[in-house]
Coordinates of C-alpha atoms and ligand atoms in Angstrom, one line a residue:
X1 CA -9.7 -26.1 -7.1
X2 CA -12.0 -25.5 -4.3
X3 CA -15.0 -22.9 -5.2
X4 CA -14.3 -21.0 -2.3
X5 CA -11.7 -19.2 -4.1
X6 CA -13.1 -17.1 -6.7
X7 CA -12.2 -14.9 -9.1
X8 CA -12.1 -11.4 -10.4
X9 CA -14.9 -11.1 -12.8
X10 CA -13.1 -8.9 -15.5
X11 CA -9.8 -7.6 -16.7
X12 CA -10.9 -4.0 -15.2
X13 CA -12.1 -5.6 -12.3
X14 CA -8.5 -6.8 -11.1
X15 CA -7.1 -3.4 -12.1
X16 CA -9.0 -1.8 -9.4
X17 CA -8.7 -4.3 -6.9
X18 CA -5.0 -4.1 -7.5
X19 CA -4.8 -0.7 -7.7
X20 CA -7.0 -0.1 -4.8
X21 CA -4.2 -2.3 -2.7
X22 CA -1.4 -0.1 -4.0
X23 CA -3.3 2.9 -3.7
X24 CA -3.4 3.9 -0.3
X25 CA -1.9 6.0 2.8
X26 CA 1.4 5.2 1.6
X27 CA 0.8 7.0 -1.9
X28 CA -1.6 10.1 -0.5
X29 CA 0.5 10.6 2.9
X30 CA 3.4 8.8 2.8
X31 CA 4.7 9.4 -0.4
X32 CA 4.3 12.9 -0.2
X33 CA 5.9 13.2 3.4
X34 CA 9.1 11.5 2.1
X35 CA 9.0 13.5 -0.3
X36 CA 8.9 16.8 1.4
X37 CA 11.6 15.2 3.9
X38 CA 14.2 14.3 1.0
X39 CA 14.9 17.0 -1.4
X40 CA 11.8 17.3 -3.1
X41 CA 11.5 16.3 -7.0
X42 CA 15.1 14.5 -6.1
X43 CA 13.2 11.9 -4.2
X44 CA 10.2 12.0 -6.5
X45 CA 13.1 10.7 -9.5
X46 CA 14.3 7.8 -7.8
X47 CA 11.3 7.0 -6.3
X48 CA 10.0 6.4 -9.9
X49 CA 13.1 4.7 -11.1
X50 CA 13.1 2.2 -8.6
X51 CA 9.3 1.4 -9.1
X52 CA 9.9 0.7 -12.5
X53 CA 13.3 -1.0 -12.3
X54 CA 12.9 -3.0 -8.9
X55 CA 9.2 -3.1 -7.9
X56 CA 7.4 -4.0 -11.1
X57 CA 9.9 -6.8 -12.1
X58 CA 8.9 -7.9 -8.3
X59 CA 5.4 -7.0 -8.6
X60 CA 5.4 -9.6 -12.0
X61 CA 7.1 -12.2 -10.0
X62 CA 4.4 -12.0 -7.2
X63 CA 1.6 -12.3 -10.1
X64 CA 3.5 -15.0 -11.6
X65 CA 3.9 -17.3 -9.0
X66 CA 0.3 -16.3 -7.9
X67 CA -1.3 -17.5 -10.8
X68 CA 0.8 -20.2 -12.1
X69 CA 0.2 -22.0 -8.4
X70 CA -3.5 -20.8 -8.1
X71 CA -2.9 -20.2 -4.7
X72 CA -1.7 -18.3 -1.9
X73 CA 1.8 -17.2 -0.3
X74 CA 2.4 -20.4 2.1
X75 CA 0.2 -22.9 -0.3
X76 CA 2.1 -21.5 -3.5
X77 CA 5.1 -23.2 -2.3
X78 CA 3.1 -26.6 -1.7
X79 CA 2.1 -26.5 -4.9
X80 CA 5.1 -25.3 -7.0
X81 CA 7.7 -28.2 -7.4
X82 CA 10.8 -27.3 -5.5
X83 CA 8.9 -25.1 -3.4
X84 CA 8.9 -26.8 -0.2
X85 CA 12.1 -25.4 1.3
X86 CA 10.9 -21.8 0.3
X87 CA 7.8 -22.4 2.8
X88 CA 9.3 -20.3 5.5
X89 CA 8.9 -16.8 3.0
X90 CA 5.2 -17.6 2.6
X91 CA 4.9 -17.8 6.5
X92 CA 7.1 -14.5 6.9
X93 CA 4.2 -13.2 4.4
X94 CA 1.6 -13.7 6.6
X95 CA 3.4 -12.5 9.3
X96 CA 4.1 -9.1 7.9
X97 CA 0.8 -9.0 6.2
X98 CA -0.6 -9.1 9.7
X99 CA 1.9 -6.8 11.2
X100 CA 1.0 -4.1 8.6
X101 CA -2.7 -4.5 8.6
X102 CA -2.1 -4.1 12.4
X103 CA -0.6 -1.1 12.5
X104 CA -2.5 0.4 9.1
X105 CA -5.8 -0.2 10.6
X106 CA -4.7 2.2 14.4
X107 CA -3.4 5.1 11.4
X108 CA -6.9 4.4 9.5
X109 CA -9.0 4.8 12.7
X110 CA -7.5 7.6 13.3
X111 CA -7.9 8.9 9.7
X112 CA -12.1 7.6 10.5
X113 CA -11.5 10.0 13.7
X114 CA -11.9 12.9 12.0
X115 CA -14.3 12.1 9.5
X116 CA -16.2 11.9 12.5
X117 CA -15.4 15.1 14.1
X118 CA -16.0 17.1 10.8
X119 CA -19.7 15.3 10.8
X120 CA -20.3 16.2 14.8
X121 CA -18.7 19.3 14.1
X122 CA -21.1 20.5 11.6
X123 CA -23.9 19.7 13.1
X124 CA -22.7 21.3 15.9
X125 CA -22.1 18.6 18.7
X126 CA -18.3 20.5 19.7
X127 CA -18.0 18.2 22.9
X128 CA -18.1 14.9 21.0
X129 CA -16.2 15.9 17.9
X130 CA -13.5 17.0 20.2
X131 CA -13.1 13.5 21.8
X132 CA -13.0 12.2 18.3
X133 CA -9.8 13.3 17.8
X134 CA -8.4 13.5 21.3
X135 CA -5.0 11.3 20.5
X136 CA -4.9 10.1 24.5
X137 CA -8.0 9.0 24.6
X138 CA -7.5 5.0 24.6
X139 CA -11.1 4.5 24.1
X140 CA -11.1 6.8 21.0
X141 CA -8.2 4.9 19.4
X142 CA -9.5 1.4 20.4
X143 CA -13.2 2.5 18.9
X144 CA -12.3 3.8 15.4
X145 CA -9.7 1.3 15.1
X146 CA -12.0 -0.9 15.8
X147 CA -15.0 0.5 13.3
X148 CA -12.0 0.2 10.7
X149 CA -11.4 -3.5 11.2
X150 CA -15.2 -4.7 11.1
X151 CA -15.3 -2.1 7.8
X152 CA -12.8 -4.4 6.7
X153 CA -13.9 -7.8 7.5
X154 CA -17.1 -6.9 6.2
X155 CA -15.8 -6.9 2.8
X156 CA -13.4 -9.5 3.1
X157 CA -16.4 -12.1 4.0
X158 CA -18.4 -10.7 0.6
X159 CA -15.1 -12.9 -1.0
X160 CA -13.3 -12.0 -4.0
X161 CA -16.0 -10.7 -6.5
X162 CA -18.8 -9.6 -4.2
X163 CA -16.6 -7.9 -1.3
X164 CA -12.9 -6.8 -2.8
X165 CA -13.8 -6.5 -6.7
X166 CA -16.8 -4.5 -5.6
X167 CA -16.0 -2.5 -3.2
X168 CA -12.9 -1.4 -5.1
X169 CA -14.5 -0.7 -7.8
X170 CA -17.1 1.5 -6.3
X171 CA -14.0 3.4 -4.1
X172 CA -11.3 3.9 -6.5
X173 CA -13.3 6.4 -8.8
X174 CA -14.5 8.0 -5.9
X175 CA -11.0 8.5 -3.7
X176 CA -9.8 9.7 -7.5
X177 CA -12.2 12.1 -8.1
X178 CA -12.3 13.6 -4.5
X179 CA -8.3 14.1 -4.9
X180 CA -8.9 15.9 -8.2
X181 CA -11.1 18.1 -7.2
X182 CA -8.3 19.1 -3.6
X183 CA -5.6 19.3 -6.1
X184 CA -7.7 22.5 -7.8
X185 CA -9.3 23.8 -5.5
X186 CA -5.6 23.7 -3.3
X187 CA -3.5 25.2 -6.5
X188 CA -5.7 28.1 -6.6
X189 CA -5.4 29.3 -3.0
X190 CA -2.7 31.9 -1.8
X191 CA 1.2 30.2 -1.1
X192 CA 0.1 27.1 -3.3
X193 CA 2.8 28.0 -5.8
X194 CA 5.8 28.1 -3.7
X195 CA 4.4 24.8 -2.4
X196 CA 4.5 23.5 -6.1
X197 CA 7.9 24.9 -6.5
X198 CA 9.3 23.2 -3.3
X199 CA 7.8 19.6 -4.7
X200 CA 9.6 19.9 -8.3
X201 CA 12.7 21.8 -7.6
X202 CA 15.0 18.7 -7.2
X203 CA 18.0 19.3 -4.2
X204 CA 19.9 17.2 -6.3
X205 CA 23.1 17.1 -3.3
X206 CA 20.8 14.2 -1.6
X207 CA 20.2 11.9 -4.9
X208 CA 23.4 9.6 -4.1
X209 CA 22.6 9.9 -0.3
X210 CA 22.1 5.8 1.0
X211 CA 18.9 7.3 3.3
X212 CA 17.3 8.7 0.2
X213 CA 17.4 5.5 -2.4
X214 CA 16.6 3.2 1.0
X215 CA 13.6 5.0 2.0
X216 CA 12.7 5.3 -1.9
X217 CA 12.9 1.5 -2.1
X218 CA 10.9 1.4 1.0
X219 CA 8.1 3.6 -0.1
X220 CA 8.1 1.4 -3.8
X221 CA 7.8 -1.5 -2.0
X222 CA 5.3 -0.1 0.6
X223 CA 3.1 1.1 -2.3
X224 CA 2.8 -1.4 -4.9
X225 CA 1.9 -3.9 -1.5
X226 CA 4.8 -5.9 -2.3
X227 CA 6.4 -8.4 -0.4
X228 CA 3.6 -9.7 1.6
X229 CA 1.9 -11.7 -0.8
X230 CA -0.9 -9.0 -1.5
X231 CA -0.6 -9.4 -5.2
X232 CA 0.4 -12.8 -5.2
X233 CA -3.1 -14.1 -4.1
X234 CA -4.6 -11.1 -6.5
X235 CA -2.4 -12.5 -8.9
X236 CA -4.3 -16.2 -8.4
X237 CA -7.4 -14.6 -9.2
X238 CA -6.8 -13.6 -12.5
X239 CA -8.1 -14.9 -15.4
X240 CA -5.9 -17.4 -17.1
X241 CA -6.2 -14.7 -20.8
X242 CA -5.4 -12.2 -18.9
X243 CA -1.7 -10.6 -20.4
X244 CA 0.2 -10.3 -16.9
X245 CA 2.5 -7.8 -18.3
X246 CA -0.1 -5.1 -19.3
X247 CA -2.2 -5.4 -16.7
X248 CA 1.0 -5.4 -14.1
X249 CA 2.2 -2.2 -15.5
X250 CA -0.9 -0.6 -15.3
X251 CA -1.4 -0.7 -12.4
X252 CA 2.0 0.4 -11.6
X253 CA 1.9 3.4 -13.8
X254 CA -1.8 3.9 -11.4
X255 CA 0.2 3.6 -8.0
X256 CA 3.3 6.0 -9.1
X257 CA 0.8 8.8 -11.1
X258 CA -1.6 9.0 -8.4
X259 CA 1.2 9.2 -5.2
X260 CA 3.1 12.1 -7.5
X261 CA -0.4 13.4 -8.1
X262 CA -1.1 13.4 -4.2
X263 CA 2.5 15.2 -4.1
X264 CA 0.4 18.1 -5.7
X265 CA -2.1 18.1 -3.2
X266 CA -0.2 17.8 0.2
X267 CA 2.5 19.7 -0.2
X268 CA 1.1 22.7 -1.8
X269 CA -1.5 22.4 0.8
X270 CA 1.4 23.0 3.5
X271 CA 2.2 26.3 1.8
X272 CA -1.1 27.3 2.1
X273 CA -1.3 26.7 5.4
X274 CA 2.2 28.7 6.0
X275 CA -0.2 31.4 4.1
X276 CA -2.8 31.6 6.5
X277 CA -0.7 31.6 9.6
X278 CA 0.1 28.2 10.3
X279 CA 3.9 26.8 11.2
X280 CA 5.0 24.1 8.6
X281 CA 8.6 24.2 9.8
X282 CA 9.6 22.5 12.8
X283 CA 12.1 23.8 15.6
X284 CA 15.2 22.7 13.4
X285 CA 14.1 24.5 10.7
X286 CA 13.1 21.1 8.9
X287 CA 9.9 21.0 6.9
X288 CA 7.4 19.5 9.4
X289 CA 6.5 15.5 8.3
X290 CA 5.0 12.6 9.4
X291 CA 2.2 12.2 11.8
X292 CA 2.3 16.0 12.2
X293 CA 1.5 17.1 8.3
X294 CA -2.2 15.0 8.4
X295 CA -3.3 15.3 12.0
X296 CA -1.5 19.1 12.7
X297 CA -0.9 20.9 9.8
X298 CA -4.0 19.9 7.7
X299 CA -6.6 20.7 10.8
X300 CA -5.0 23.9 11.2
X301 CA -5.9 24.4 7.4
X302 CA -9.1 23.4 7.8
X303 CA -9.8 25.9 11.1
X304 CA -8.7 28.8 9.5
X305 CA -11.1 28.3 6.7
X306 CA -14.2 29.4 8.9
X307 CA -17.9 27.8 8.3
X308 CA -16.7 25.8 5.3
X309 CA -13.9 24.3 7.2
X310 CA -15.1 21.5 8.5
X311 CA -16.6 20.5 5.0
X312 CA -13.0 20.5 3.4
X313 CA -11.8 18.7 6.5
X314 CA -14.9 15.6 6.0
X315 CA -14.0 15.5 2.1
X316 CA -10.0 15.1 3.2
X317 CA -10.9 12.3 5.6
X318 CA -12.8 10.5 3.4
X319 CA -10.9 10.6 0.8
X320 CA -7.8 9.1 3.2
X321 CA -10.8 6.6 5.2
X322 CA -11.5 5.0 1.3
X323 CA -8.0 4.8 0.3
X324 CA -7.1 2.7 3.2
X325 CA -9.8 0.7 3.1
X326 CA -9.3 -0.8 -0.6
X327 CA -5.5 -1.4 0.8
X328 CA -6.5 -3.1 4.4
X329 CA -9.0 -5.6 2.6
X330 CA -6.1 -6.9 0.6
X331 CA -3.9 -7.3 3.6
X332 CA -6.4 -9.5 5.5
X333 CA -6.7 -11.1 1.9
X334 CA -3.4 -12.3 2.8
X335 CA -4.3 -14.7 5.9
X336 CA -7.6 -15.2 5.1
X337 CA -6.7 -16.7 1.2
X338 CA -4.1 -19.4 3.8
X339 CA -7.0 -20.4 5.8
X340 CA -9.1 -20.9 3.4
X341 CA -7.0 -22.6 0.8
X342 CA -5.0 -24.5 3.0
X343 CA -6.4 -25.0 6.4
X344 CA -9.9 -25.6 4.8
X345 CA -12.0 -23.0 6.8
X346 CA -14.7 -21.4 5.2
X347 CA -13.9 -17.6 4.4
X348 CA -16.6 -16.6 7.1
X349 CA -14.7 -18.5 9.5
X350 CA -11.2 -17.5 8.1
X351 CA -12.3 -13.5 8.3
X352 CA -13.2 -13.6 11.8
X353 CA -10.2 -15.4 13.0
X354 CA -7.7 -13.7 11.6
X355 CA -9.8 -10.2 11.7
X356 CA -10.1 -10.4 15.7
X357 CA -6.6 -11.8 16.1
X358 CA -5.1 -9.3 14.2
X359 CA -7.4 -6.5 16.2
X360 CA -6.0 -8.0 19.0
X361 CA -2.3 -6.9 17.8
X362 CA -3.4 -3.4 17.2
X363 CA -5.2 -3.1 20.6
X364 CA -1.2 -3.8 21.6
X365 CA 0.0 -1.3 19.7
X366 CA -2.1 1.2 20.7
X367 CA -1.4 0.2 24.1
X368 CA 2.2 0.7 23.7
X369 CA 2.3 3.3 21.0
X370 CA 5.0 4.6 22.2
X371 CA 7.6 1.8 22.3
X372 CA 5.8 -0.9 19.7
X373 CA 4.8 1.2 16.6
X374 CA 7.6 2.7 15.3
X375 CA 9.2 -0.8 15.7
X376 CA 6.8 -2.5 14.1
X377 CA 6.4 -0.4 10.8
X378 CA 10.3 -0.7 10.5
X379 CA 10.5 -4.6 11.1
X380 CA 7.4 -5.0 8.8
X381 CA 8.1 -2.1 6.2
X382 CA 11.7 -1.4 5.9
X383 CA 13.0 -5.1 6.6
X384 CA 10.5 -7.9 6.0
X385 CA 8.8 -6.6 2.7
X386 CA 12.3 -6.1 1.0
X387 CA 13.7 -9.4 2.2
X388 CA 10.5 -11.6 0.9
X389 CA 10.4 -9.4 -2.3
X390 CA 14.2 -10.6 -2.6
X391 CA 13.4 -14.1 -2.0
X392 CA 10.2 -14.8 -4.3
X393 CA 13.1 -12.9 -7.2
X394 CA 15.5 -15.9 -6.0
X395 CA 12.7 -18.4 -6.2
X396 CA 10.8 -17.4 -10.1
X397 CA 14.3 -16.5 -11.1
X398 CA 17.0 -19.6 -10.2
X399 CA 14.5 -22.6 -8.0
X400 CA 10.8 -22.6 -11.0
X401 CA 11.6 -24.1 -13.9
X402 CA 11.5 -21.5 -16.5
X403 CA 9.1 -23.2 -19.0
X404 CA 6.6 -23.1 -15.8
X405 CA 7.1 -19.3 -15.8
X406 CA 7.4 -19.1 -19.8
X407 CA 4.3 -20.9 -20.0
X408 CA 2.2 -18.8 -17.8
X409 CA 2.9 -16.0 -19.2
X410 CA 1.8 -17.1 -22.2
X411 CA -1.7 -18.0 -21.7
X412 CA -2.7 -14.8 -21.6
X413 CA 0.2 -13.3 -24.1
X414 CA 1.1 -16.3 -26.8
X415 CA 4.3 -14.1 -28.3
X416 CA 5.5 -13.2 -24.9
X417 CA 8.5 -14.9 -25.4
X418 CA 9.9 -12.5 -28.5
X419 CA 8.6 -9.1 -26.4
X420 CA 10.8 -6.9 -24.7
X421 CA 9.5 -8.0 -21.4
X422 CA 10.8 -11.3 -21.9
X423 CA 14.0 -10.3 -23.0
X424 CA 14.9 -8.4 -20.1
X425 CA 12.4 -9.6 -16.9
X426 CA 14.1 -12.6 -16.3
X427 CA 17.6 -11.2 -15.7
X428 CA 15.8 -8.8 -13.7
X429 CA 14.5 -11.4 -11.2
X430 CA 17.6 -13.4 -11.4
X431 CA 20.3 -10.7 -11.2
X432 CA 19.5 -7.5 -11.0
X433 CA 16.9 -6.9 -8.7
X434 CA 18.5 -9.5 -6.2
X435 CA 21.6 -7.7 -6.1
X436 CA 19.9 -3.7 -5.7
X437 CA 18.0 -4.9 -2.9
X438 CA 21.4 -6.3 -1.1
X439 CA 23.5 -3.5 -2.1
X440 CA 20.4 -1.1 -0.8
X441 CA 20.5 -2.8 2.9
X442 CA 24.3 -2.9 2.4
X443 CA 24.6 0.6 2.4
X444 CA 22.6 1.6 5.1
X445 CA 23.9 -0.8 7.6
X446 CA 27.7 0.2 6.5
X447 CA 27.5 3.1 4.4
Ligands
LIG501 N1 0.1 -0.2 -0.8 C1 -0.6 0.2 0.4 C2 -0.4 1.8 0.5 O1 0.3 2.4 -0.3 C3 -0.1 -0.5 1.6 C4 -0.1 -2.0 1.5 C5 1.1 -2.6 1.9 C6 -1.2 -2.7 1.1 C7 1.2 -4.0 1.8 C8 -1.1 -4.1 1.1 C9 0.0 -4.7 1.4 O2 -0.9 2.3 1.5

């Protein structure tokens, strides 16, 4: 293997890379939006079932094939015999790797925004902390869009060790300390308690409801950074004694416990803001979501807290700033690993290719927010991550041979083959998740 591809350093090491990828705007905003959007606690049930029942048997598979092949999404297939007419998925990996690092890195600017304007606020500069976060500003967008990427390509050249290991592992305990600290300071503030009681009161009328278990397959996907080949190239850096199947499910138990964790933050946070005079229901009597909840809601929060305001509002930033960081370096991991492992370009090189390229593609966006970006996210999120997820299942499951895939598992887990995992994790990737994922889309094309 060529050096240039290195390795994480220690067992904990991947743990927080990984979970720093999963980790991110789709567990601290995202997750919580949904949630507020579909019935509360009944979302937050399937969203966990599905995690454990359809993402992690993915989420192995993308390790797997990750490891076994020592390689990346496209090269995988190179490398794996039988692989060759599967070459197209790894390509469609990339592409939607791209696509969401485009459209992650305009949401992250913005999220960089207003760390800004709480700094400029505070020390008193009102003029320039209000263009921070003036949305039609094209500048503004461009800029801190902009900031973000570099941020990004910064680490990504620091390669796997001395950019994402490290970095990751001096974010994570930061963005979870920072979100403890909200949570308590949140649940003991005036309205926070019917906010609680909102999240985990289930509506249980939506659970069969195709929307719900679609946009909770979505959001699984979305968080654990499936289907893009994220955790496949993570996957390659693993040590060889690494067990596959501890380490994968801890980081999956990370990404669901700290999204229902952020559920304790945002949405109690909304209640409070209903407290101190701010509207959390939209004209059609809906809870407000989205967009709205971070860049409307939250502010308002902030303002009516006076002098210490702006403080609260930096902290909030931040923490969203770092969680989208540790996710955005591991979707430019995703082109970058290609380049370098099969089009031979030093990482350097690789980084600022694809890094600019892919700026280039947000610049668009930004440009034609209002007809490209929904589009996007839905080509990228609710179509291409499922549909790759489903085809690397198809591939480990029916086209590896399975004492390939027995065998890797066991280097790092010798009686692998008499665990529970085994028993059941192949017909997982062969049958079951296959067919969930079809009958998902099935249902809300014709349902
Ligand atoms: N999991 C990240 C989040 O929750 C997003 C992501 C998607 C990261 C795909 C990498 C690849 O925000």
């Amino acid at each position: 293997m060529s050096t240039e591809r290195g390795e994480f350093s220690s067992r904990i090491g991947f743990v927080m890379a990984a979970a720093g990828s999963a980790i991110g705007l789709g567990n601290i905003w995202g997750f919580p939006g949904q949630a507020a959007q579909n019935g509360g606690a009944a979302f937050v049930v399937v969203y966990i079932i599905l995690s454990f029942i359809v993402a992690y048997p993915v989420f192995m598979a993308e390790l797997t094939i990750g490891r076994y092949s020592q390689s990346n999404i496209v090269g995988a297939f190179n490398i794996i015999e039988g692989g060759k007419k599967f070459k197209f998925v790894g390509y469609m990996g990339v592409l939607a790797a791209s696509l969401i690092y485009g459209f992650y890195a305009v949401i992250a600017g913005w999220m960089l925004s207003y760390v800004f304007n709480a700094i400029f606020t505070i020390m008193g500069f009102n003029e320039i902390a209000q263009w921070c976060i003036d949305s039609s500003s094209l500048l503004r967008n461009i800029s801190f869009m902009g900031v973000f990427g570099l941020l990004t390509m910064y680490i990504i050249t620091g390669g796997v060790k001395n950019g994402i290991e490290k970095w990751s592992a001096r974010l994570m305990p930061a963005l979870i300390i920072i979100l403890i600290a909200m949570i308590i300071y949140v649940s003991l503030q005036e309205g926070a308690m019917k906010g609680l009681a909102f999240y985990l009161s289930p509506d249980f009328s939506k659970i069969g409801d195709g929307k719900l278990i679609l946009s909770a397959l979505g959001q699984a996907f979305f968080s654990l950074s499936l289907g893009v080949g994220t955790m496949l190239v993570y996957g390659s850096y693993i040590r060889k004694n690494e067990n596959l199947p501890v380490i994968g499910a801890l980081v999956t138990l990370a990404d669901v416990g700290i999204a229902f964790m952020a559920g304790f933050l945002i949405i109690p946070a909304m209640f409070v803001a209903q407290a101190s005079g701010v509207e959390i229901y939209a004209a059609d009597g809906s809870l407000i979501a989205g967009a709205n909840i971070v860049f409307q809601v939250l502010p308002e929060l902030f303002d009516s807290l006076g002098a210490v305001g702006p403080f609260f509002a930096l902290i909030f930033f931040a923490l969203m700033t770092i969680a989208a960081l540790t996710s955005s370096i591991s979707m430019l991991e995703v082109p970058v690993a290609y380049a370098v492992d099969d089009l031979k370009l030093n990482r350097k090189k690789a980084t600022f290719i694809f890094g600019f390229t892919i700026m280039a593609i947000s610049v668009v966006l930004i440009m034609y927010m209002d007809v490209l970006f929904g589009l996007v996210v839905s080509i990228a999120t609710q179509w291409l991550q499922p549909i790759i997820g489903l085809l690397l299942c198809i591939f480990i499951g029916w086209v590896m041979n399975r004492n390939q895939v027995l065998g890797e598992l066991k280097q790092g887990y010798p009686e692998v083959e008499n665990s529970f995992f085994y028993k059941i994790w192949p017909w997982f990737v062969r049958v079951i998740c296959p067919v969930l994922i079809l009958l998902i889309f099935y249902t809300t094309l014709f349902g």
